[in-house]
DNA sequence: TCTGCTTCCACATTTGAAAAGC
DNA sequence: AGCTTTTCAAATGTGGAAGCAG
């Protein structure tokens, strides 16, 4: 965890997390102000944008919010890792497990392929978490938000802004299939989001709301009397040639559909920014992907599908029928061990230190991959919708040249979710109106912030 | 019409999980 | 029941064709 002074040096040493100054904004909720005092030593910078979809305007801030630096310019030397967090889960910390790999990609300028069918991220986001309550249950979420309001183009040697960003696509969040699980479960081994896919298709079938077919056992995370709807955000929708930043959210909630959130922690790692593309632009990225991704083993220098071999096959094909494959193409030709993509998805075979801890099978109470875990997005969408919606229009001063290294304005709305009274983890405020229907219409989220305690009414029973 | 950029698709290969066989 | 082999779906980047805008 980094001190805000390290993250926002321009703010000077006087900066600290705190409530708005009295009189600066009369609309500031007393309950929320109280929430700021709840953790006077919570010295983590607030993740800008998070929950801005709930709070329609940054009116809870008296003074202009701090402006976190943008992720490092692609192709430039990355600054020291600085995970940024907004949270009301004191003591909870996240670290990027495969940071070295991410840094290696980031030093070149990470690109992520997006396809209509959906393409996995490589490297994947793999984090380890500490500081959770071993007995409490949490949800792990991942979303990807635009970094700025620009469209990019590859100029032969570097990425450069090239016009205004496309209109925003429907926001989605990927919910880790183990969710909800106990803190002990999450802390037992790294948490990998390697199954999440990126797509540029708004018509893909992996996000439809449909009747739920699974069991309603409470252990699966289903509450009583919930709507039988299931949302499957296994794919996140992105625009090509845009710069994005993955974010990881940790939500304390006993069930996916619990109306009570005991707290939220949100993290982003600057080295995980990437530009979405439909075809790789930077050949160095291609080489890195081939070298690091087990599924691309066939394209390595000693692989049968490497360029040299492919060219040779083409020549042979032109000359006549290809002879029977030689022993040189035997199974022992390929380097490395078994593909670990189902474990971590991004482990360099040549780097044993990057090997993930063996993951246990999903606990009995965990929902199947892509199953009921998705409903949290349906039922708590506003909490997942951060800054992206306003970025293209609210950051006119984004630097023209990303390689300039100059920090850019990033966002605006900061909120904290607070536990209920007496540290019960329960919200104190009455729930606002349900916003699920609003979400289904795909519109913005003008509903008011639920107030301290993050009491979100989704029509289910409290779990705590 | 031409050019350049971006997207799409078929391809060959590898991997892991599931099914089948012993 | 347990092990081995086979099958299949899903994953990868490549390269060329198609689509689009200027």
XYZ file of C-alpha atoms (C1' of nucleotides) in Angstrom, chain A residues 116 153 200 240-241 278 297 304 313 338-340, chain B residues 4-9 12-17:
24
model
C -16.089 -11.269 -31.421
C -3.081 4.370 -33.312
C -15.665 -6.015 -29.149
C -10.479 -1.527 -30.243
C -7.566 0.879 -30.198
C -7.961 -6.729 -33.017
C 4.131 -22.475 -27.818
C 6.401 -26.407 -35.585
C 5.831 -25.823 -45.350
C 2.038 -28.781 -19.066
C 0.036 -25.708 -19.846
C -0.883 -23.908 -16.710
C -4.007 2.979 -45.768
C -5.927 1.302 -41.706
C -8.681 -1.908 -39.213
C -11.335 -6.001 -38.725
C -12.496 -10.655 -39.698
C -11.720 -15.441 -40.614
C -2.118 -25.149 -37.764
C -0.725 -26.145 -33.398
C -0.887 -26.954 -28.350
C -3.169 -27.844 -24.121
C -6.309 -29.738 -20.671
C -10.564 -31.967 -19.604
